[in-house]
Amino acid sequence: SPRVHTDGGVSIPDDFHRLHHFVTLVADVFFVNGVAFLMTKSRKIKMYTVEHVPSRKASALADSLKKIIKIYGRGGFMVNFILMDQEFDKIVDRMDMGIVNTTAAREHVTDAERGIRTIKESGRCTVAEFRRIGITMIPKQVIIHMVYFAVFWLV
């Protein structure tokens, strides 16, 4: 069979890159069956990222956010604002990339909350299929990959 040739990846159109070079992220932590995830969504690009966070300590959350910012950087985008709930006040000092803005008491970042609801709804559809074929106990690792799969299909 013929050899597979790669062209080096997907290129981003110049006009799209010029329009959306500076990115504003919204972020929040959510739980599925007691498993914590950090979700981010870019406001104009509408790209979702989700990462399993074993602990919600400041260092773990800051490391996860830095990793996500580097992903945008590899694509040539620059994250200049990160909007989060008051829960993230503890990581403001640890973030040297971008301006971190947290909400006041009893306020939420609505874009992040809507993204979480969308991800959970997609995950519930997968759980319904599991139950339909007789699977009732879902291991933690399957839950993690189910959430990743739900985000994979979001546009």
mmCIF file of C-alpha atoms in Angstrom:
data_model
loop_
_atom_site.group_PDB
_atom_site.id
_atom_site.type_symbol
_atom_site.label_atom_id
_atom_site.label_comp_id
_atom_site.label_asym_id
_atom_site.label_seq_id
_atom_site.Cartn_x
_atom_site.Cartn_y
_atom_site.Cartn_z
ATOM 1 C CA SER A 1 0.000 0.000 0.000
ATOM 2 C CA PRO A 2 1.163 3.591 -0.569
ATOM 3 C CA ARG A 3 2.927 5.508 2.161
ATOM 4 C CA VAL A 4 0.909 8.071 4.139
ATOM 5 C CA HIS A 5 2.172 11.627 3.688
ATOM 6 C CA THR A 6 1.489 14.370 6.197
ATOM 7 C CA ASP A 7 1.422 18.035 5.339
ATOM 8 C CA GLY A 8 2.274 19.259 8.830
ATOM 9 C CA GLY A 9 -1.196 19.922 10.223
ATOM 10 C CA VAL A 10 -4.124 22.230 9.711
ATOM 11 C CA SER A 11 -3.509 25.848 8.853
ATOM 12 C CA ILE A 12 -5.648 28.644 10.245
ATOM 13 C CA PRO A 13 -6.877 31.133 7.623
ATOM 14 C CA ASP A 14 -5.173 34.536 7.925
ATOM 15 C CA ASP A 15 -8.410 36.542 8.106
ATOM 16 C CA PHE A 16 -9.749 34.338 10.935
ATOM 17 C CA HIS A 17 -6.468 34.649 12.793
ATOM 18 C CA ARG A 18 -6.441 38.458 12.408
ATOM 19 C CA LEU A 19 -10.029 38.751 13.684
ATOM 20 C CA HIS A 20 -9.580 36.444 16.669
ATOM 21 C CA HIS A 21 -5.896 36.783 17.565
ATOM 22 C CA PHE A 22 -6.720 37.924 21.101
ATOM 23 C CA VAL A 23 -8.821 35.385 22.978
ATOM 24 C CA THR A 24 -11.047 35.796 26.028
ATOM 25 C CA LEU A 25 -11.566 32.563 27.953
ATOM 26 C CA VAL A 26 -14.297 31.699 30.422
ATOM 27 C CA ALA A 27 -13.544 28.902 32.895
ATOM 28 C CA ASP A 28 -15.233 26.955 35.650
ATOM 29 C CA VAL A 29 -14.984 23.680 37.537
ATOM 30 C CA PHE A 30 -17.805 21.152 37.326
ATOM 31 C CA PHE A 31 -18.448 17.647 38.602
ATOM 32 C CA VAL A 32 -19.784 14.500 36.981
ATOM 33 C CA ASN A 33 -20.460 11.695 39.494
ATOM 34 C CA GLY A 34 -18.019 13.325 41.913
ATOM 35 C CA VAL A 35 -15.224 13.616 39.313
ATOM 36 C CA ALA A 36 -13.939 17.204 38.915
ATOM 37 C CA PHE A 37 -13.269 18.805 35.523
ATOM 38 C CA LEU A 38 -11.956 22.217 34.492
ATOM 39 C CA MET A 39 -13.863 23.567 31.504
ATOM 40 C CA THR A 40 -12.782 26.538 29.390
ATOM 41 C CA LYS A 41 -14.487 28.098 26.415
ATOM 42 C CA SER A 42 -13.216 30.872 24.194
ATOM 43 C CA ARG A 43 -15.815 33.548 23.652
ATOM 44 C CA LYS A 44 -15.484 34.289 19.929
ATOM 45 C CA ILE A 45 -13.846 31.107 18.659
ATOM 46 C CA LYS A 46 -16.254 28.951 20.710
ATOM 47 C CA MET A 47 -13.625 26.283 21.354
ATOM 48 C CA TYR A 48 -14.206 24.139 24.426
ATOM 49 C CA THR A 49 -11.487 22.437 26.444
ATOM 50 C CA VAL A 50 -12.012 20.112 29.376
ATOM 51 C CA GLU A 51 -9.415 18.630 31.660
ATOM 52 C CA HIS A 52 -9.840 16.234 34.542
ATOM 53 C CA VAL A 53 -8.459 17.835 37.710
ATOM 54 C CA PRO A 54 -7.807 15.322 40.495
ATOM 55 C CA SER A 55 -7.698 18.122 43.080
ATOM 56 C CA ARG A 56 -9.010 21.671 43.201
ATOM 57 C CA LYS A 57 -5.898 23.068 44.851
ATOM 58 C CA ALA A 58 -4.606 26.374 43.517
ATOM 59 C CA SER A 59 -1.464 24.826 42.052
ATOM 60 C CA ALA A 60 -3.380 22.138 40.130
ATOM 61 C CA LEU A 61 -5.920 24.595 38.711
ATOM 62 C CA ALA A 62 -3.202 27.092 37.741
ATOM 63 C CA ASP A 63 -1.168 24.368 36.016
ATOM 64 C CA SER A 64 -4.217 23.217 34.057
ATOM 65 C CA LEU A 65 -5.021 26.765 32.943
ATOM 66 C CA LYS A 66 -1.414 27.387 31.895
ATOM 67 C CA LYS A 67 -1.519 24.195 29.840
ATOM 68 C CA ILE A 68 -4.683 25.378 28.066
ATOM 69 C CA ILE A 69 -3.181 28.817 27.397
ATOM 70 C CA LYS A 70 -0.161 27.123 25.805
ATOM 71 C CA ILE A 71 -2.502 25.169 23.509
ATOM 72 C CA TYR A 72 -3.934 28.453 22.240
ATOM 73 C CA GLY A 73 -0.396 29.818 21.907
ATOM 74 C CA ARG A 74 0.615 26.912 19.675
ATOM 75 C CA GLY A 75 -2.220 27.914 17.352
ATOM 76 C CA GLY A 76 -0.952 31.493 17.228
ATOM 77 C CA PHE A 77 -3.598 32.926 19.542
ATOM 78 C CA MET A 78 -2.966 35.029 22.627
ATOM 79 C CA VAL A 79 -5.177 34.686 25.697
ATOM 80 C CA ASN A 80 -5.502 38.137 27.196
ATOM 81 C CA PHE A 81 -8.483 37.693 29.584
ATOM 82 C CA ILE A 82 -9.698 34.763 31.668
ATOM 83 C CA LEU A 83 -13.109 35.194 33.297
ATOM 84 C CA MET A 84 -13.878 32.900 36.235
ATOM 85 C CA ASP A 85 -16.001 32.474 39.337
ATOM 86 C CA GLN A 86 -14.906 33.654 42.765
ATOM 87 C CA GLU A 87 -13.684 30.104 43.443
ATOM 88 C CA PHE A 88 -10.588 30.973 41.378
ATOM 89 C CA ASP A 89 -9.478 33.905 43.560
ATOM 90 C CA LYS A 90 -6.796 31.636 44.983
ATOM 91 C CA ILE A 91 -4.999 31.300 41.625
ATOM 92 C CA VAL A 92 -4.912 34.951 40.551
ATOM 93 C CA ASP A 93 -1.375 35.385 41.917
ATOM 94 C CA ARG A 94 -0.167 32.202 40.208
ATOM 95 C CA MET A 95 -1.291 33.208 36.716
ATOM 96 C CA ASP A 96 1.306 35.286 34.906
ATOM 97 C CA MET A 97 -0.259 34.811 31.462
ATOM 98 C CA GLY A 98 -3.317 36.906 30.719
ATOM 99 C CA ILE A 99 -5.461 39.001 33.017
ATOM 100 C CA VAL A 100 -7.554 36.931 35.416
ATOM 101 C CA ASN A 101 -10.899 38.469 36.298
ATOM 102 C CA THR A 102 -13.072 36.804 38.941
ATOM 103 C CA THR A 103 -16.699 37.627 39.650
ATOM 104 C CA ALA A 104 -18.166 39.090 42.809
ATOM 105 C CA ALA A 105 -19.948 37.023 45.448
ATOM 106 C CA ARG A 106 -22.939 35.022 44.182
ATOM 107 C CA GLU A 107 -22.225 35.860 40.547
ATOM 108 C CA HIS A 108 -21.394 33.413 37.788
ATOM 109 C CA VAL A 109 -19.822 33.579 34.350
ATOM 110 C CA THR A 110 -22.864 32.711 32.262
ATOM 111 C CA ASP A 111 -20.920 31.479 29.204
ATOM 112 C CA ALA A 112 -19.135 28.923 31.357
ATOM 113 C CA GLU A 113 -22.322 27.796 33.100
ATOM 114 C CA ARG A 114 -24.062 27.284 29.745
ATOM 115 C CA GLY A 115 -21.094 25.309 28.415
ATOM 116 C CA ILE A 116 -21.175 23.044 31.462
ATOM 117 C CA ARG A 117 -24.895 22.381 31.005
ATOM 118 C CA THR A 118 -24.277 21.479 27.348
ATOM 119 C CA ILE A 119 -21.460 19.070 28.215
ATOM 120 C CA LYS A 120 -23.485 17.394 30.962
ATOM 121 C CA GLU A 121 -26.503 17.029 28.678
ATOM 122 C CA SER A 122 -24.376 15.290 26.065
ATOM 123 C CA GLY A 123 -22.922 13.020 28.745
ATOM 124 C CA ARG A 124 -26.413 12.082 29.945
ATOM 125 C CA CYS A 125 -27.213 10.860 26.435
ATOM 126 C CA THR A 126 -24.207 8.535 26.585
ATOM 127 C CA VAL A 127 -25.221 7.276 30.040
ATOM 128 C CA ALA A 128 -28.720 6.578 28.722
ATOM 129 C CA GLU A 129 -27.203 4.391 25.997
ATOM 130 C CA PHE A 130 -25.119 2.557 28.622
ATOM 131 C CA ARG A 131 -28.255 1.872 30.651
ATOM 132 C CA ARG A 132 -30.143 0.773 27.551
ATOM 133 C CA ILE A 133 -27.644 -2.029 26.990
ATOM 134 C CA GLY A 134 -27.578 -2.973 30.683
ATOM 135 C CA ILE A 135 -24.503 -1.173 32.048
ATOM 136 C CA THR A 136 -25.372 0.478 35.357
ATOM 137 C CA MET A 137 -22.021 0.959 37.137
ATOM 138 C CA ILE A 138 -19.706 3.306 35.252
ATOM 139 C CA PRO A 139 -16.042 3.393 36.368
ATOM 140 C CA LYS A 140 -14.269 6.700 36.974
ATOM 141 C CA GLN A 141 -11.979 6.325 33.948
ATOM 142 C CA VAL A 142 -15.006 5.775 31.675
ATOM 143 C CA ILE A 143 -16.635 8.922 33.091
ATOM 144 C CA ILE A 144 -13.507 10.940 32.311
ATOM 145 C CA HIS A 145 -13.381 9.720 28.722
ATOM 146 C CA MET A 146 -17.142 10.139 28.330
ATOM 147 C CA VAL A 147 -16.809 13.845 29.205
ATOM 148 C CA TYR A 148 -13.872 14.197 26.773
ATOM 149 C CA PHE A 149 -16.005 12.538 24.091
ATOM 150 C CA ALA A 150 -18.910 14.915 24.805
ATOM 151 C CA VAL A 151 -16.628 17.932 24.338
ATOM 152 C CA PHE A 152 -15.118 16.450 21.179
ATOM 153 C CA TRP A 153 -18.506 16.733 19.429
ATOM 154 C CA LEU A 154 -19.278 20.310 20.507
ATOM 155 C CA VAL A 155 -19.033 22.936 17.820
#
